[in-house]
CSV table of C-alpha atoms and ligand atoms in Angstrom, one decimal:
chain,number,residue,atom,x,y,z
V,1,MET,CA,0.0,0.0,0.0
V,2,SER,CA,1.5,3.3,-1.1
V,3,PRO,CA,1.3,5.9,1.6
V,4,SER,CA,0.9,8.7,-0.9
V,5,LEU,CA,-2.6,9.4,-2.1
V,6,SER,CA,-3.6,9.6,-5.7
V,7,ARG,CA,-4.8,12.9,-7.3
V,8,ASN,CA,-8.4,11.7,-7.2
V,9,GLU,CA,-8.2,10.6,-3.6
V,10,ILE,CA,-6.7,14.0,-2.6
V,11,LEU,CA,-9.5,15.8,-4.5
V,12,THR,CA,-12.3,13.8,-3.0
V,13,THR,CA,-11.0,13.6,0.6
V,14,PHE,CA,-10.0,17.2,0.8
V,15,THR,CA,-13.3,18.4,-0.7
V,16,ILE,CA,-15.3,16.3,1.9
V,17,PHE,CA,-13.0,17.6,4.7
V,18,GLY,CA,-13.4,21.2,3.5
V,19,ALA,CA,-17.2,21.0,3.1
V,20,GLY,CA,-17.5,19.4,6.5
V,21,VAL,CA,-15.5,22.1,8.2
V,22,ALA,CA,-17.3,24.8,6.4
V,23,ILE,CA,-20.7,23.4,7.5
V,24,ILE,CA,-19.5,23.2,11.2
V,25,ALA,CA,-18.3,26.8,11.1
V,26,ASN,CA,-21.5,27.8,9.7
V,27,THR,CA,-23.5,26.2,12.5
V,28,PHE,CA,-22.0,28.8,14.8
V,29,GLN,CA,-23.8,31.4,13.1
V,30,GLY,CA,-27.5,30.5,13.1
V,31,ASP,CA,-29.3,28.3,15.5
V,32,GLY,CA,-27.4,25.3,14.0
V,33,ASN,CA,-29.1,21.9,13.6
V,34,PRO,CA,-26.9,19.3,15.5
V,35,ILE,CA,-27.9,16.6,13.1
V,36,ILE,CA,-26.4,18.6,10.2
V,37,ALA,CA,-23.3,19.4,12.3
V,38,SER,CA,-23.1,15.6,13.1
V,39,LEU,CA,-23.2,14.8,9.3
V,40,ALA,CA,-20.5,17.3,8.7
V,41,PHE,CA,-18.2,15.9,11.5
V,42,SER,CA,-18.8,12.5,9.9
V,43,GLY,CA,-17.5,13.7,6.7
V,44,VAL,CA,-14.5,15.1,8.4
V,45,ALA,CA,-14.1,11.8,10.3
V,46,PHE,CA,-14.3,9.9,6.9
V,47,SER,CA,-11.7,12.0,5.1
V,48,SER,CA,-9.3,12.1,8.1
V,49,THR,CA,-9.5,8.4,8.7
V,50,TYR,CA,-9.1,7.7,5.1
V,51,CYS,CA,-5.8,9.7,4.7
V,52,LEU,CA,-4.4,8.7,8.1
V,53,ILE,CA,-4.8,4.9,7.4
V,54,ARG,CA,-2.8,5.5,4.2
V,55,TRP,CA,-0.2,7.6,5.9
V,56,LEU,CA,0.3,5.6,9.0
V,57,GLY,CA,0.2,2.1,7.6
V,58,GLY,CA,4.1,1.9,7.4
V,59,ALA,CA,4.5,3.2,11.0
V,60,PHE,CA,2.1,0.7,12.3
V,61,MET,CA,4.0,-2.1,10.5
V,62,LYS,CA,7.3,-0.8,12.0
V,63,ALA,CA,5.7,-0.9,15.5
V,64,GLY,CA,4.8,-4.6,14.9
V,65,PHE,CA,1.1,-4.1,14.0
V,66,LYS,CA,1.1,-6.3,10.9
V,67,GLY,CA,-0.5,-9.6,9.8
V,68,LYS,CA,-0.3,-12.1,6.9
V,69,ASP,CA,-3.3,-12.4,4.8
V,70,MET,CA,-3.8,-16.1,4.8
V,71,SER,CA,-6.2,-16.2,1.9
V,72,LYS,CA,-3.9,-15.0,-0.8
V,73,LEU,CA,-1.5,-16.7,-3.0
V,74,ARG,CA,1.4,-14.4,-2.0
V,75,LYS,CA,1.1,-14.2,1.8
V,76,VAL,CA,2.4,-10.7,2.1
V,77,GLU,CA,2.3,-8.8,5.5
V,78,ILE,CA,0.0,-5.8,5.7
V,79,PRO,CA,-0.8,-3.3,8.5
V,80,GLU,CA,-3.0,-4.6,11.3
V,81,THR,CA,-4.9,-2.7,14.0
V,82,MET,CA,-6.1,-0.1,11.7
V,83,GLY,CA,-9.3,0.1,13.8
V,84,ALA,CA,-7.1,2.1,16.3
V,85,VAL,CA,-7.0,4.9,13.7
V,86,CYS,CA,-10.8,4.8,13.4
V,87,ALA,CA,-11.3,4.7,17.2
V,88,VAL,CA,-9.0,7.6,17.9
V,89,VAL,CA,-10.6,9.8,15.1
V,90,TYR,CA,-14.0,8.8,16.2
V,91,LEU,CA,-13.3,9.6,20.0
V,92,LEU,CA,-11.9,13.0,19.1
V,93,VAL,CA,-14.8,13.8,16.8
V,94,ILE,CA,-17.4,13.0,19.4
V,95,ILE,CA,-15.5,14.8,22.0
V,96,VAL,CA,-15.3,18.0,19.9
V,97,PHE,CA,-19.1,17.6,19.0
V,98,ILE,CA,-20.0,17.7,22.7
V,99,PRO,CA,-21.2,21.5,22.6
V,100,PHE,CA,-23.3,21.0,19.5
V,101,PRO,CA,-26.3,19.0,20.8
V,102,PHE,CA,-26.2,21.2,23.9
V,103,TYR,CA,-25.7,24.6,22.3
V,104,LYS,CA,-29.3,25.7,22.9
V,105,ASP,CA,-29.3,24.4,26.4
V,106,ILE,CA,-26.1,26.2,27.2
V,107,VAL,CA,-27.6,29.4,25.8
V,108,ALA,CA,-30.7,28.8,27.9
V,109,ALA,CA,-28.8,28.1,31.1
V,110,THR,CA,-26.4,30.9,30.8
V,111,SER,CA,-28.4,33.8,29.4
V,112,GLY,CA,-31.8,33.6,30.8
V,113,GLY,CA,-34.2,31.1,29.3
V,114,GLY,CA,-32.7,31.2,25.8
V,115,ASN,CA,-33.6,34.9,25.4
V,116,ARG,CA,-30.3,36.4,24.1
V,117,ASP,CA,-31.6,39.9,24.3
V,118,PHE,CA,-32.0,39.5,28.0
V,119,VAL,CA,-28.6,40.4,29.4
V,120,LEU,CA,-27.7,39.1,32.8
V,121,GLU,CA,-25.2,40.4,35.4
V,122,ALA,CA,-22.0,38.4,35.2
V,123,GLN,CA,-22.5,37.5,38.8
V,124,GLN,CA,-25.8,35.8,38.2
V,125,VAL,CA,-24.3,33.8,35.4
V,126,GLU,CA,-21.4,32.7,37.6
V,127,THR,CA,-23.6,31.7,40.5
V,128,GLY,CA,-25.3,29.4,38.0
V,129,ARG,CA,-28.9,30.7,38.6
V,130,PHE,CA,-30.1,29.1,35.5
V,131,LEU,CA,-27.9,26.0,35.4
V,132,HIS,CA,-30.8,24.0,36.8
V,133,ARG,CA,-32.2,24.3,33.3
V,134,PHE,CA,-29.2,22.5,31.7
V,135,PRO,CA,-29.7,18.8,31.0
V,136,HIS,CA,-27.0,17.4,33.0
V,137,ASN,CA,-28.4,14.0,32.6
V,138,LYS,CA,-28.0,14.1,28.8
V,139,LEU,CA,-24.4,15.4,29.2
V,140,ALA,CA,-23.7,12.6,31.7
V,141,ALA,CA,-25.1,10.0,29.2
V,142,TYR,CA,-22.8,11.4,26.5
V,143,LEU,CA,-19.7,11.6,28.6
V,144,SER,CA,-20.3,8.0,30.0
V,145,ALA,CA,-20.5,6.7,26.4
V,146,ILE,CA,-17.1,8.2,25.6
V,147,LEU,CA,-15.7,6.7,28.9
V,148,SER,CA,-17.0,3.2,28.2
V,149,LEU,CA,-15.8,3.4,24.5
V,150,GLN,CA,-12.3,4.5,25.6
V,151,SER,CA,-12.0,1.6,28.1
V,152,VAL,CA,-12.8,-0.9,25.4
V,153,VAL,CA,-10.5,0.6,22.9
V,154,ILE,CA,-7.7,0.2,25.5
V,155,LEU,CA,-8.8,-3.5,25.7
V,156,GLY,CA,-8.7,-3.9,22.0
V,157,LEU,CA,-5.2,-2.4,21.6
V,158,GLY,CA,-4.0,-4.6,24.4
V,159,ASP,CA,-5.4,-7.6,22.6
V,160,ASP,CA,-3.7,-6.6,19.3
V,161,LEU,CA,-0.5,-6.1,21.2
V,162,PHE,CA,-0.4,-9.3,23.4
V,163,ASP,CA,-3.0,-11.7,22.0
V,164,ILE,CA,-4.8,-11.8,25.4
V,165,ARG,CA,-6.6,-15.1,26.0
V,166,TRP,CA,-10.2,-14.9,25.7
V,167,ARG,CA,-11.0,-16.2,29.1
V,168,HIS,CA,-8.9,-13.3,30.5
V,169,LYS,CA,-10.5,-10.5,28.4
V,170,VAL,CA,-14.1,-11.6,28.3
V,171,LEU,CA,-15.3,-9.8,31.3
V,172,ILE,CA,-13.6,-6.4,30.5
V,173,PRO,CA,-16.4,-5.0,28.4
V,174,ALA,CA,-18.7,-5.6,31.4
V,175,PHE,CA,-16.5,-3.4,33.5
V,176,ALA,CA,-16.2,-0.9,30.7
V,177,SER,CA,-20.0,-0.7,30.6
V,178,ILE,CA,-20.2,0.4,34.4
V,179,PRO,CA,-20.3,4.2,33.5
V,180,ILE,CA,-23.2,3.8,31.1
V,181,LEU,CA,-25.0,1.4,33.5
V,182,ILE,CA,-24.7,4.0,36.3
V,183,VAL,CA,-26.2,6.6,34.0
V,184,TYR,CA,-28.9,4.3,33.0
V,185,PHE,CA,-29.8,3.6,36.7
V,186,VAL,CA,-29.9,7.2,37.8
V,187,ASP,CA,-31.4,8.5,34.7
V,188,PHE,CA,-33.9,6.0,33.4
V,189,GLY,CA,-33.8,3.0,35.8
V,190,VAL,CA,-36.5,0.9,34.0
V,191,THR,CA,-35.8,-2.8,34.8
V,192,GLN,CA,-39.2,-4.0,33.8
V,193,ILE,CA,-39.9,-5.9,30.7
V,194,VAL,CA,-43.3,-6.0,28.9
V,195,ILE,CA,-44.7,-9.3,28.9
V,196,PRO,CA,-46.3,-10.7,25.5
V,197,THR,CA,-50.0,-10.8,25.6
V,198,PRO,CA,-50.4,-14.6,25.6
V,199,LEU,CA,-48.3,-14.8,28.8
V,200,ARG,CA,-50.0,-12.0,30.7
V,201,PRO,CA,-52.6,-14.2,32.5
V,202,TYR,CA,-49.5,-15.9,34.3
V,203,LEU,CA,-46.9,-13.2,34.6
V,204,GLY,CA,-49.0,-9.9,34.5
V,205,GLU,CA,-48.5,-7.0,32.2
V,206,LEU,CA,-44.9,-6.0,33.4
V,207,PHE,CA,-42.3,-8.1,34.9
V,208,ASN,CA,-39.6,-6.6,37.0
V,209,LEU,CA,-36.1,-8.1,36.5
V,210,GLY,CA,-34.4,-5.7,39.0
V,211,TRP,CA,-30.7,-6.1,39.3
V,212,LEU,CA,-30.9,-8.9,36.8
V,213,TYR,CA,-31.6,-6.2,34.1
V,214,TYR,CA,-28.3,-4.7,34.8
V,215,ALA,CA,-26.6,-8.1,34.6
V,216,TYR,CA,-28.4,-8.6,31.2
V,217,MET,CA,-27.0,-5.2,30.0
V,218,ALA,CA,-23.5,-6.1,31.1
V,219,ALA,CA,-23.8,-9.3,29.2
V,220,PHE,CA,-25.0,-7.5,26.1
V,221,ALA,CA,-21.9,-5.3,26.4
V,222,ILE,CA,-19.7,-8.5,26.5
V,223,PHE,CA,-21.6,-10.0,23.7
V,224,CYS,CA,-21.6,-7.2,21.1
V,225,PRO,CA,-17.8,-6.7,20.8
V,226,ASN,CA,-16.9,-10.4,20.9
V,227,SER,CA,-19.6,-11.5,18.5
V,228,ILE,CA,-18.1,-9.2,15.8
V,229,ASN,CA,-14.5,-10.3,16.6
V,230,ILE,CA,-15.5,-14.0,16.1
V,231,LEU,CA,-17.5,-13.4,12.8
V,232,ALA,CA,-14.3,-12.5,11.2
V,233,GLY,CA,-11.3,-13.8,9.1
V,234,ILE,CA,-12.2,-12.9,5.5
V,235,ASN,CA,-11.5,-9.5,4.0
V,236,GLY,CA,-14.0,-6.8,4.9
V,237,ILE,CA,-16.3,-8.8,6.9
V,238,GLU,CA,-15.8,-7.2,10.2
V,239,VAL,CA,-16.3,-3.7,8.9
V,240,THR,CA,-19.1,-4.4,6.5
V,241,GLN,CA,-21.1,-6.1,9.1
V,242,SER,CA,-20.7,-3.2,11.5
V,243,ILE,CA,-21.6,-0.7,8.7
V,244,VAL,CA,-24.9,-2.8,8.1
V,245,ILE,CA,-25.7,-2.9,11.7
V,246,ALA,CA,-25.1,0.8,12.2
V,247,SER,CA,-27.2,1.6,9.2
V,248,LEU,CA,-30.1,-0.5,10.4
V,249,ILE,CA,-30.0,1.1,13.7
V,250,LEU,CA,-30.0,4.5,12.0
V,251,VAL,CA,-33.1,3.4,10.0
V,252,ASN,CA,-34.7,2.4,13.3
V,253,ASP,CA,-33.8,5.8,14.9
V,254,LEU,CA,-35.2,7.7,11.8
V,255,LEU,CA,-38.6,5.8,12.3
V,256,TYR,CA,-38.9,7.7,15.6
V,257,LEU,CA,-38.1,11.0,14.1
V,258,ALA,CA,-40.0,10.6,10.8
V,259,PRO,CA,-42.8,13.1,10.2
V,260,PHE,CA,-45.4,10.4,10.3
V,261,THR,CA,-44.4,9.6,14.0
V,262,PRO,CA,-46.5,11.5,16.6
V,263,HIS,CA,-44.4,14.5,17.6
V,264,PRO,CA,-42.8,15.0,20.2
V,265,HIS,CA,-42.2,11.4,20.9
V,266,PRO,CA,-40.8,10.5,24.3
V,267,ALA,CA,-38.0,8.4,22.9
V,268,GLU,CA,-37.0,11.2,20.5
V,269,ASP,CA,-34.0,12.4,22.6
V,270,ALA,CA,-32.7,8.9,23.0
V,271,HIS,CA,-32.8,8.3,19.3
V,272,LEU,CA,-31.2,11.6,18.6
V,273,PHE,CA,-28.4,10.6,20.9
V,274,SER,CA,-28.1,7.4,19.0
V,275,ILE,CA,-27.7,9.2,15.7
V,276,TYR,CA,-25.0,11.5,17.1
V,277,LEU,CA,-23.0,8.4,18.1
V,278,LEU,CA,-23.6,6.5,14.8
V,279,LEU,CA,-23.0,9.0,12.1
V,280,PRO,CA,-19.3,9.5,12.9
V,281,PHE,CA,-18.9,5.8,13.4
V,282,LEU,CA,-20.3,5.3,9.9
V,283,GLY,CA,-17.7,7.9,8.6
V,284,VAL,CA,-14.6,6.2,10.1
V,285,SER,CA,-16.0,2.8,9.2
V,286,LEU,CA,-16.5,3.7,5.5
V,287,ALA,CA,-13.0,4.9,5.3
V,288,LEU,CA,-11.7,1.7,6.9
V,289,TRP,CA,-13.9,-0.3,4.5
V,290,CYS,CA,-12.2,1.4,1.5
V,291,HIS,CA,-8.9,-0.2,2.6
V,292,ASN,CA,-10.1,-3.4,4.0
V,293,TRP,CA,-12.5,-4.8,1.4
V,294,TYR,CA,-11.2,-7.5,-0.8
V,295,PRO,CA,-8.2,-7.5,-1.7
V,296,ALA,CA,-7.5,-6.0,1.8
V,297,LYS,CA,-4.6,-3.5,2.0
V,298,VAL,CA,-4.9,-3.3,5.9
V,299,PHE,CA,-6.5,-5.4,8.6
V,300,VAL,CA,-8.9,-3.9,11.1
V,301,GLY,CA,-7.6,-5.7,14.2
V,302,ASP,CA,-9.4,-6.6,17.4
V,303,THR,CA,-9.4,-2.9,18.3
V,304,TYR,CA,-11.9,-2.2,15.6
V,305,CYS,CA,-14.1,-5.3,16.5
V,306,TYR,CA,-14.3,-4.3,20.2
V,307,PHE,CA,-14.8,-0.7,19.4
V,308,ALA,CA,-17.6,-1.3,17.0
V,309,GLY,CA,-19.3,-3.8,19.3
V,310,MET,CA,-19.1,-1.3,22.2
V,311,VAL,CA,-20.6,1.5,20.0
V,312,PHE,CA,-23.6,-0.7,19.4
V,313,ALA,CA,-23.8,-1.7,23.1
V,314,VAL,CA,-23.6,1.8,24.4
V,315,ASP,CA,-26.1,3.0,21.7
V,316,GLY,CA,-28.6,0.2,22.6
V,317,ILE,CA,-28.3,0.7,26.3
V,318,LEU,CA,-28.4,4.5,26.5
V,319,GLY,CA,-30.9,4.7,23.7
V,320,HIS,CA,-33.1,2.1,25.6
V,321,PHE,CA,-33.5,-0.2,22.7
V,322,SER,CA,-31.1,-3.0,23.5
V,323,LYS,CA,-33.9,-5.7,23.0
V,324,THR,CA,-34.5,-4.4,19.4
V,325,LEU,CA,-30.8,-4.5,18.8
V,326,TRP,CA,-30.7,-8.3,19.1
V,327,LEU,CA,-32.9,-8.4,16.1
V,328,LEU,CA,-30.2,-6.7,14.1
V,329,PHE,CA,-27.5,-9.1,15.4
V,330,ILE,CA,-29.2,-12.3,14.2
V,331,PRO,CA,-26.2,-13.5,12.2
V,332,GLN,CA,-23.8,-12.8,15.1
V,333,VAL,CA,-26.2,-14.5,17.6
V,334,PHE,CA,-26.4,-17.5,15.4
V,335,ASN,CA,-22.6,-17.5,14.9
V,336,PHE,CA,-22.0,-17.2,18.7
V,337,ILE,CA,-24.4,-20.1,19.6
V,338,TYR,CA,-23.1,-22.2,16.8
V,339,SER,CA,-19.5,-21.6,17.9
V,340,ALA,CA,-20.2,-22.5,21.4
V,341,PRO,CA,-18.9,-26.2,21.2
V,342,GLN,CA,-15.6,-24.8,20.2
V,343,LEU,CA,-15.6,-21.7,22.4
V,344,PHE,CA,-16.4,-23.8,25.5
V,345,GLY,CA,-14.0,-26.5,24.6
V,346,LEU,CA,-16.3,-29.5,23.9
V,347,VAL,CA,-14.7,-29.6,20.6
V,348,PRO,CA,-11.0,-28.7,20.1
V,349,CYS,CA,-10.8,-25.1,18.7
V,350,PRO,CA,-7.7,-24.2,16.6
V,351,ARG,CA,-6.2,-20.7,16.9
V,352,HIS,CA,-7.6,-19.7,13.6
V,353,ARG,CA,-10.9,-20.8,12.3
V,354,LEU,CA,-11.1,-18.6,9.2
V,355,PRO,CA,-11.8,-20.5,6.0
V,356,HIS,CA,-9.1,-22.4,4.2
V,357,PHE,CA,-7.7,-20.8,1.0
V,358,ASN,CA,-7.1,-23.4,-1.7
V,359,ALA,CA,-4.1,-22.1,-3.6
V,360,ARG,CA,-4.8,-24.4,-6.6
V,361,THR,CA,-8.4,-23.1,-7.3
V,362,GLY,CA,-8.0,-19.7,-5.7
V,363,LEU,CA,-11.2,-20.4,-3.8
V,364,MET,CA,-12.2,-20.4,-0.2
V,365,GLU,CA,-13.2,-23.8,1.4
V,366,ALA,CA,-14.5,-24.6,4.9
V,367,SER,CA,-11.6,-25.0,7.3
V,368,VAL,CA,-11.4,-28.0,9.4
V,369,ALA,CA,-10.5,-29.1,13.0
V,370,SER,CA,-8.9,-32.5,13.2
V,371,PHE,CA,-8.9,-34.8,16.2
V,372,GLU,CA,-5.9,-37.1,17.0
V,373,ARG,CA,-7.8,-38.5,20.1
V,374,PRO,CA,-11.4,-39.6,19.6
V,375,LEU,CA,-14.0,-37.2,21.1
V,376,ARG,CA,-16.4,-38.4,23.7
V,377,ARG,CA,-19.3,-40.5,22.3
V,378,PRO,CA,-22.3,-38.3,22.9
V,379,ILE,CA,-20.4,-35.4,21.2
V,380,GLN,CA,-19.5,-37.5,18.2
V,381,GLU,CA,-23.2,-38.6,17.9
V,382,ALA,CA,-24.3,-35.0,18.2
V,383,MET,CA,-21.8,-34.0,15.4
V,384,LYS,CA,-23.1,-36.8,13.2
V,385,LEU,CA,-26.7,-35.5,13.7
V,386,LEU,CA,-25.6,-32.0,12.8
V,387,HIS,CA,-23.9,-33.5,9.7
V,388,LYS,CA,-27.2,-35.2,8.7
V,389,LEU,CA,-29.0,-31.8,9.2
V,390,SER,CA,-26.4,-30.2,6.9
V,391,LEU,CA,-25.2,-28.0,9.8
V,392,LEU,CA,-21.7,-29.3,9.7
V,393,ASP,CA,-19.3,-31.2,7.6
V,394,VAL,CA,-18.0,-34.3,9.5
V,395,LYS,CA,-15.5,-36.9,8.3
V,396,THR,CA,-15.3,-40.3,9.9
V,397,ASN,CA,-12.7,-43.1,9.6
V,398,LYS,CA,-13.6,-46.8,8.8
V,399,GLU,CA,-14.7,-47.5,12.4
V,400,GLY,CA,-17.1,-44.7,12.3
V,401,VAL,CA,-15.1,-42.5,14.6
V,402,VAL,CA,-15.2,-38.8,13.9
V,403,VAL,CA,-11.7,-37.6,12.8
V,404,GLU,CA,-12.5,-34.2,11.3
V,405,CYS,CA,-15.1,-31.6,11.1
V,406,SER,CA,-15.6,-28.2,9.6
V,407,ASN,CA,-15.0,-25.4,12.1
V,408,PHE,CA,-18.0,-24.2,14.0
V,409,THR,CA,-18.5,-20.7,12.3
V,410,LEU,CA,-21.1,-19.2,10.2
V,411,ILE,CA,-18.6,-18.5,7.5
V,412,ASN,CA,-17.5,-22.0,7.2
V,413,LEU,CA,-21.1,-23.2,7.4
V,414,TRP,CA,-21.9,-20.9,4.4
V,415,LEU,CA,-19.2,-22.7,2.4
V,416,VAL,CA,-20.5,-26.1,3.5
V,417,TRP,CA,-23.9,-25.1,2.1
V,418,PHE,CA,-22.8,-23.3,-1.1
V,419,GLY,CA,-19.5,-24.9,-1.9
V,420,PRO,CA,-16.1,-23.2,-2.5
V,421,MET,CA,-16.2,-19.6,-3.6
V,422,ARG,CA,-13.9,-16.5,-4.0
V,423,GLU,CA,-13.3,-14.5,-0.9
V,424,ASP,CA,-15.2,-11.5,-2.0
V,425,ARG,CA,-18.3,-13.4,-3.2
V,426,LEU,CA,-18.3,-15.2,0.3
V,427,ALA,CA,-18.3,-11.9,2.0
V,428,MET,CA,-20.9,-10.4,-0.3
V,429,GLY,CA,-23.1,-13.5,0.3
V,430,LEU,CA,-22.8,-13.2,4.1
V,431,VAL,CA,-23.6,-9.5,4.0
V,432,ALA,CA,-26.6,-10.0,1.7
V,433,MET,CA,-27.9,-12.5,4.3
V,434,GLN,CA,-27.2,-10.1,7.1
V,435,ILE,CA,-29.1,-7.2,5.5
V,436,ALA,CA,-32.1,-9.6,4.7
V,437,CYS,CA,-32.0,-10.7,8.5
V,438,GLY,CA,-31.8,-7.1,9.7
V,439,VAL,CA,-34.6,-5.8,7.5
V,440,ALA,CA,-36.7,-8.7,8.7
V,441,GLY,CA,-35.7,-8.0,12.3
V,442,LEU,CA,-36.9,-4.4,12.0
V,443,PHE,CA,-40.2,-5.6,10.3
V,444,VAL,CA,-40.8,-8.0,13.1
V,445,ARG,CA,-40.0,-5.3,15.7
V,446,HIS,CA,-42.4,-2.7,14.2
V,447,ARG,CA,-45.1,-4.8,12.6
V,448,LEU,CA,-45.4,-8.3,13.9
V,449,ALA,CA,-44.6,-7.4,17.4
V,450,LEU,CA,-48.1,-5.9,17.6
V,451,LEU,CA,-49.5,-9.6,17.4
V,452,ILE,CA,-47.9,-10.4,20.8
V,453,PHE,CA,-47.6,-7.0,22.5
V,454,THR,CA,-50.5,-4.5,22.9
V,455,ALA,CA,-48.5,-1.4,21.5
V,456,ASP,CA,-45.5,-0.6,19.4
V,457,ASN,CA,-43.7,2.3,21.1
V,458,LEU,CA,-43.4,4.1,17.8
E,501,UD1,C1,-10.9,-14.6,15.7
E,501,UD1,C2,-11.4,-15.9,15.6
E,501,UD1,C3,-10.4,-16.9,14.7
E,501,UD1,C4,-10.2,-16.2,13.4
E,501,UD1,C5,-9.8,-14.7,13.5
E,501,UD1,C6,-9.6,-14.1,12.2
E,501,UD1,C7,-12.7,-17.3,17.2
E,501,UD1,C8,-12.7,-17.9,18.5
E,501,UD1,N1,-11.6,-16.5,16.9
E,501,UD1,O1,-9.7,-14.7,16.5
E,501,UD1,O2,-11.0,-18.1,14.6
E,501,UD1,O3,-9.3,-16.9,12.6
E,501,UD1,O4,-10.6,-14.0,14.4
E,501,UD1,O5,-9.8,-12.7,12.2
E,501,UD1,O6,-13.6,-17.4,16.4
E,501,UD1,N2,-6.8,-12.6,8.8
E,501,UD1,C9,-6.8,-12.9,7.4
E,501,UD1,N3,-7.7,-12.3,6.7
E,501,UD1,C10,-8.7,-11.4,7.1
E,501,UD1,C11,-8.7,-11.1,8.5
E,501,UD1,C12,-7.8,-11.7,9.3
E,501,UD1,O7,-6.0,-13.6,7.0
E,501,UD1,O8,-9.5,-10.9,6.3
E,501,UD1,C13,-5.9,-13.2,9.7
E,501,UD1,C14,-4.5,-12.3,9.6
E,501,UD1,O9,-3.5,-13.2,9.7
E,501,UD1,C15,-4.6,-11.4,10.8
E,501,UD1,C16,-5.4,-12.4,11.8
E,501,UD1,O10,-6.3,-13.1,11.0
E,501,UD1,O11,-3.4,-11.1,11.3
E,501,UD1,C17,-6.1,-11.6,12.8
E,501,UD1,O12,-6.6,-12.5,13.9
E,501,UD1,P1,-7.0,-12.1,15.2
E,501,UD1,O13,-8.1,-10.9,15.1
E,501,UD1,O14,-5.9,-11.7,16.1
E,501,UD1,O15,-7.8,-13.4,15.7
E,501,UD1,P2,-8.9,-13.4,17.0
E,501,UD1,O16,-9.6,-12.2,17.0
E,501,UD1,O17,-8.1,-13.8,18.1
E,502,MG,MG1,-9.9,-10.5,15.7
């Protein structure tokens, strides 16, 4: 990858950057719509990340952040951990963005009810007479999101540097979620779940989960980053799945802000908050995508997977739609459950489960785990059953003992179903399936849910 940008790249990125800065500067003049500012910040984030990835690739390789692309004929080393560039640009952008959503509130709190003609004595302002009008809770939510994200980015960097064992790192996102959980507790505190109509005669209308609801949210924060990291291993898949999830959440947010939704909607602020977090995320991810899509010129690293997952966890928890988010994570949930036998050691798990590149055909095939010692009988029987159901590819020896099976990942299963294919076609197939699942998920959430719940909160 050449560090210098082509003429076209310079023209495009600098134009986007310039336009972004101009729009941001302009929002200072009038009343400034924070969504427009957020869009402009995302443009700035996109162009900065795009250029920085190109410029910094060499420095990352020198520092040891590099990896071999195992699915290419020439296994050259390329920069890894480029998600760190995304994460840093993203964090800086959302930090600089802090005053924008609060601009009106700052004016209201410091100059007398938003009336700028009404001049106050300096002393009155300093004693904070109007500060009770400022939405400290919203600011706390925003700041706690930054804190949680930063903690997870540190974990991701640690993992890229030292390859931390997953049993050691699995709980860290739960600790990182404490700031947002505290804000949730103080600010919202709802720990009840609405019971579907058919179950109401037994459980009532609402069921209070109490502290279990916080445990659920912490588990959600563990799930999101890890689930993206294990649905990985072919060019572009980590970033593309994150872009798809972010776009689907954005669609869900827009449903709450659309003109046909009753206005003002109680969930409006939560969804605006979600948009402010997601737009710059899309900016940095699209820039990474340009370099990571097949044939990849850089790898995203665990930093990106953890960072992306945590953006979704924070968004879902503070936006109060974590249950809806599960519907946008269907392939990841499937992959997690499907991976469980290898993750929990029932079946040996090789260090890498990414598909196998057949150098002769140039196509990807399902990678396999082979067993020198026979597995326990019930496990072998379960694997043979999965084979019969076309959910696994199993090889047995003459005695009928399982000696080999395809690795338990959705990517390998896709290859078992549809046969060997080129790496980019594999990624496109998986992404198309993810989009279909996500759209179906949103449909279920907003249309079919009415069959078992009395109201959609739209
Ligand atoms: C997770 C998966 C592992 C998978 C790996 C690939 C589990 C439990 N772990 O491990 O099975 O092999 O991700 O990302 O499911 N690489 C490529 N092409 C790509 C992306 C990555 O060849 O498109 C290789 C490169 O050598 C790169 C390495 O994978 O250096 C990155 O692996 P890493 O992210 O460290 O693996 P894990 O997240 O630990
Ligand atoms: Mg990884």
